[in-house]
Amino acid sequence: MAIISACASTSCYTPPPSGGEGRLCKYTGQSVRALPIRIITVGKKRSAGVQLLVEEYTNKLKNYCSLHDLPIRSNPRNARDEKAQVDDEDKAVMNLIRSDDWVVLLDERGRDIGSEQMAELIGDAGNTGASRLSFCIGGPYGHGQQIRKRANISIRLSSMVLNHQIALLVLVEQLYRSWTILKGQNYHH
């Protein structure tokens, strides 16, 4: 079953059916094109502990792909209005997205996927012709309309709202887990 299909819309990713617990990723043990990964996170300055863990997983991921962590300050123009704040953050994120990026929006209303499906998302993104895989973590009031329209897929890490620092930690761990799934390594279990 092909997860990514050719379509006119940029949001054409369809995750495999749920209930994939215990099933292998379709790419396990196969050669997968390792797109460079960029994580764009809107938020306040990170705590030292969070930064240490992000660096730990970034170092682990070097064995599989390149990862660039790009923090963006929330509310870049100190707007008092929430909508203006989101719009400013949206512009800042969109200025970092290239036309050939494959964009994954992390959002509490996004599709719920498991670790094997995340591994398939990474494998499928490598087959799109994109030059980079960009994950976007929104600010305190979420994502703006431009990035929502530009995203190829919207996923959620949890049905609970996560602080941007916690979302970043969960994401980098899941990226590492995904690569170990793709390579057929034992970390996943």
mmCIF file of N, CA, C and O in Angstrom, residues 61-96:
data_model
loop_
_atom_site.group_PDB
_atom_site.id
_atom_site.type_symbol
_atom_site.label_atom_id
_atom_site.label_comp_id
_atom_site.label_asym_id
_atom_site.label_seq_id
_atom_site.Cartn_x
_atom_site.Cartn_y
_atom_site.Cartn_z
ATOM 1 N N LEU A 61 21.276 10.509 16.064
ATOM 2 C CA LEU A 61 20.715 10.541 14.709
ATOM 3 C C LEU A 61 21.768 10.757 13.628
ATOM 4 O O LEU A 61 21.531 10.458 12.466
ATOM 5 N N LYS A 62 22.950 11.246 13.999
ATOM 6 C CA LYS A 62 24.016 11.468 13.022
ATOM 7 C C LYS A 62 24.394 10.176 12.304
ATOM 8 O O LYS A 62 24.918 10.222 11.200
ATOM 9 N N ASN A 63 24.136 9.040 12.925
ATOM 10 C CA ASN A 63 24.423 7.755 12.289
ATOM 11 C C ASN A 63 23.457 7.436 11.156
ATOM 12 O O ASN A 63 23.703 6.514 10.379
ATOM 13 N N TYR A 64 22.344 8.167 11.077
ATOM 14 C CA TYR A 64 21.294 7.869 10.106
ATOM 15 C C TYR A 64 21.017 9.009 9.124
ATOM 16 O O TYR A 64 20.748 8.771 7.956
ATOM 17 N N CYS A 65 21.000 10.229 9.624
ATOM 18 C CA CYS A 65 20.651 11.387 8.798
ATOM 19 C C CYS A 65 21.205 12.643 9.458
ATOM 20 O O CYS A 65 21.632 12.601 10.601
ATOM 21 N N SER A 66 21.167 13.743 8.734
ATOM 22 C CA SER A 66 21.553 15.009 9.361
ATOM 23 C C SER A 66 20.301 15.655 9.941
ATOM 24 O O SER A 66 19.211 15.558 9.367
ATOM 25 N N LEU A 67 20.473 16.281 11.090
ATOM 26 C CA LEU A 67 19.349 16.934 11.762
ATOM 27 C C LEU A 67 19.775 18.332 12.165
ATOM 28 O O LEU A 67 20.838 18.509 12.764
ATOM 29 N N HIS A 68 18.968 19.302 11.796
ATOM 30 C CA HIS A 68 19.227 20.690 12.169
ATOM 31 C C HIS A 68 18.051 21.175 13.006
ATOM 32 O O HIS A 68 16.902 21.119 12.574
ATOM 33 N N ASP A 69 18.353 21.626 14.194
ATOM 34 C CA ASP A 69 17.363 22.115 15.142
ATOM 35 C C ASP A 69 17.350 23.638 15.054
ATOM 36 O O ASP A 69 18.375 24.278 15.255
ATOM 37 N N LEU A 70 16.199 24.203 14.719
ATOM 38 C CA LEU A 70 16.114 25.638 14.506
ATOM 39 C C LEU A 70 15.035 26.248 15.402
ATOM 40 O O LEU A 70 13.849 26.224 15.060
ATOM 41 N N PRO A 71 15.431 26.796 16.552
ATOM 42 C CA PRO A 71 14.439 27.450 17.415
ATOM 43 C C PRO A 71 14.111 28.857 16.904
ATOM 44 O O PRO A 71 14.974 29.567 16.404
ATOM 45 N N ILE A 72 12.840 29.224 17.017
ATOM 46 C CA ILE A 72 12.369 30.567 16.667
ATOM 47 C C ILE A 72 11.679 31.128 17.899
ATOM 48 O O ILE A 72 10.866 30.456 18.532
ATOM 49 N N ARG A 73 12.003 32.358 18.219
ATOM 50 C CA ARG A 73 11.401 33.008 19.383
ATOM 51 C C ARG A 73 9.911 33.213 19.153
ATOM 52 O O ARG A 73 9.490 33.681 18.094
ATOM 53 N N SER A 74 9.095 32.845 20.136
ATOM 54 C CA SER A 74 7.660 33.093 20.013
ATOM 55 C C SER A 74 7.404 34.593 20.108
ATOM 56 O O SER A 74 8.166 35.335 20.729
ATOM 57 N N ASN A 75 6.341 35.010 19.448
ATOM 58 C CA ASN A 75 5.916 36.411 19.428
ATOM 59 C C ASN A 75 7.085 37.336 19.048
ATOM 60 O O ASN A 75 7.477 38.202 19.824
ATOM 61 N N PRO A 76 7.632 37.177 17.848
ATOM 62 C CA PRO A 76 8.835 37.916 17.459
ATOM 63 C C PRO A 76 8.706 39.444 17.481
ATOM 64 O O PRO A 76 9.698 40.133 17.658
ATOM 65 N N ARG A 77 7.494 39.975 17.329
ATOM 66 C CA ARG A 77 7.325 41.441 17.344
ATOM 67 C C ARG A 77 6.590 41.917 18.595
ATOM 68 O O ARG A 77 6.103 43.045 18.641
ATOM 69 N N ASN A 78 6.509 41.059 19.607
ATOM 70 C CA ASN A 78 5.858 41.396 20.876
ATOM 71 C C ASN A 78 4.438 41.924 20.707
ATOM 72 O O ASN A 78 4.030 42.899 21.330
ATOM 73 N N ALA A 79 3.679 41.266 19.868
ATOM 74 C CA ALA A 79 2.279 41.642 19.656
ATOM 75 C C ALA A 79 1.462 41.294 20.905
ATOM 76 O O ALA A 79 1.723 40.293 21.557
ATOM 77 N N ARG A 80 0.484 42.114 21.198
ATOM 78 C CA ARG A 80 -0.382 41.844 22.351
ATOM 79 C C ARG A 80 -1.556 40.950 21.973
ATOM 80 O O ARG A 80 -2.096 40.249 22.797
ATOM 81 N N ASP A 81 -1.929 40.987 20.725
ATOM 82 C CA ASP A 81 -3.055 40.218 20.221
ATOM 83 C C ASP A 81 -2.585 38.811 19.823
ATOM 84 O O ASP A 81 -1.579 38.660 19.132
ATOM 85 N N GLU A 82 -3.324 37.772 20.246
ATOM 86 C CA GLU A 82 -2.945 36.383 19.941
ATOM 87 C C GLU A 82 -2.880 36.122 18.442
ATOM 88 O O GLU A 82 -1.961 35.469 17.959
ATOM 89 N N LYS A 83 -3.855 36.624 17.703
ATOM 90 C CA LYS A 83 -3.864 36.408 16.253
ATOM 91 C C LYS A 83 -2.650 37.056 15.600
ATOM 92 O O LYS A 83 -2.012 36.462 14.731
ATOM 93 N N ALA A 84 -2.314 38.263 16.013
ATOM 94 C CA ALA A 84 -1.133 38.948 15.464
ATOM 95 C C ALA A 84 0.133 38.167 15.808
ATOM 96 O O ALA A 84 1.043 38.039 14.987
ATOM 97 N N GLN A 85 0.178 37.609 17.011
ATOM 98 C CA GLN A 85 1.328 36.808 17.430
ATOM 99 C C GLN A 85 1.470 35.581 16.532
ATOM 100 O O GLN A 85 2.555 35.289 16.026
ATOM 101 N N VAL A 86 0.372 34.866 16.328
ATOM 102 C CA VAL A 86 0.398 33.669 15.477
ATOM 103 C C VAL A 86 0.785 34.046 14.049
ATOM 104 O O VAL A 86 1.584 33.349 13.411
ATOM 105 N N ASP A 87 0.248 35.153 13.546
ATOM 106 C CA ASP A 87 0.575 35.589 12.190
ATOM 107 C C ASP A 87 2.064 35.906 12.047
ATOM 108 O O ASP A 87 2.690 35.543 11.051
ATOM 109 N N ASP A 88 2.638 36.575 13.051
ATOM 110 C CA ASP A 88 4.071 36.887 13.022
ATOM 111 C C ASP A 88 4.914 35.611 13.065
ATOM 112 O O ASP A 88 5.907 35.488 12.347
ATOM 113 N N GLU A 89 4.532 34.670 13.915
ATOM 114 C CA GLU A 89 5.252 33.398 13.993
ATOM 115 C C GLU A 89 5.126 32.630 12.680
ATOM 116 O O GLU A 89 6.094 32.027 12.205
ATOM 117 N N ASP A 90 3.930 32.678 12.101
ATOM 118 C CA ASP A 90 3.665 32.010 10.831
ATOM 119 C C ASP A 90 4.605 32.540 9.740
ATOM 120 O O ASP A 90 5.209 31.768 8.987
ATOM 121 N N LYS A 91 4.737 33.847 9.651
ATOM 122 C CA LYS A 91 5.634 34.461 8.662
ATOM 123 C C LYS A 91 7.078 34.027 8.897
ATOM 124 O O LYS A 91 7.804 33.724 7.943
ATOM 125 N N ALA A 92 7.494 34.014 10.160
ATOM 126 C CA ALA A 92 8.872 33.625 10.478
ATOM 127 C C ALA A 92 9.142 32.178 10.059
ATOM 128 O O ALA A 92 10.201 31.871 9.506
ATOM 129 N N VAL A 93 8.188 31.292 10.298
ATOM 130 C CA VAL A 93 8.348 29.885 9.905
ATOM 131 C C VAL A 93 8.340 29.764 8.388
ATOM 132 O O VAL A 93 9.192 29.079 7.804
ATOM 133 N N MET A 94 7.407 30.413 7.730
ATOM 134 C CA MET A 94 7.305 30.319 6.276
ATOM 135 C C MET A 94 8.562 30.846 5.578
ATOM 136 O O MET A 94 8.935 30.356 4.515
ATOM 137 N N ASN A 95 9.236 31.813 6.178
ATOM 138 C CA ASN A 95 10.485 32.321 5.611
ATOM 139 C C ASN A 95 11.601 31.279 5.628
ATOM 140 O O ASN A 95 12.603 31.435 4.933
ATOM 141 N N LEU A 96 11.436 30.230 6.416
ATOM 142 C CA LEU A 96 12.456 29.181 6.524
ATOM 143 C C LEU A 96 12.139 27.944 5.692
ATOM 144 O O LEU A 96 12.966 27.048 5.565
#
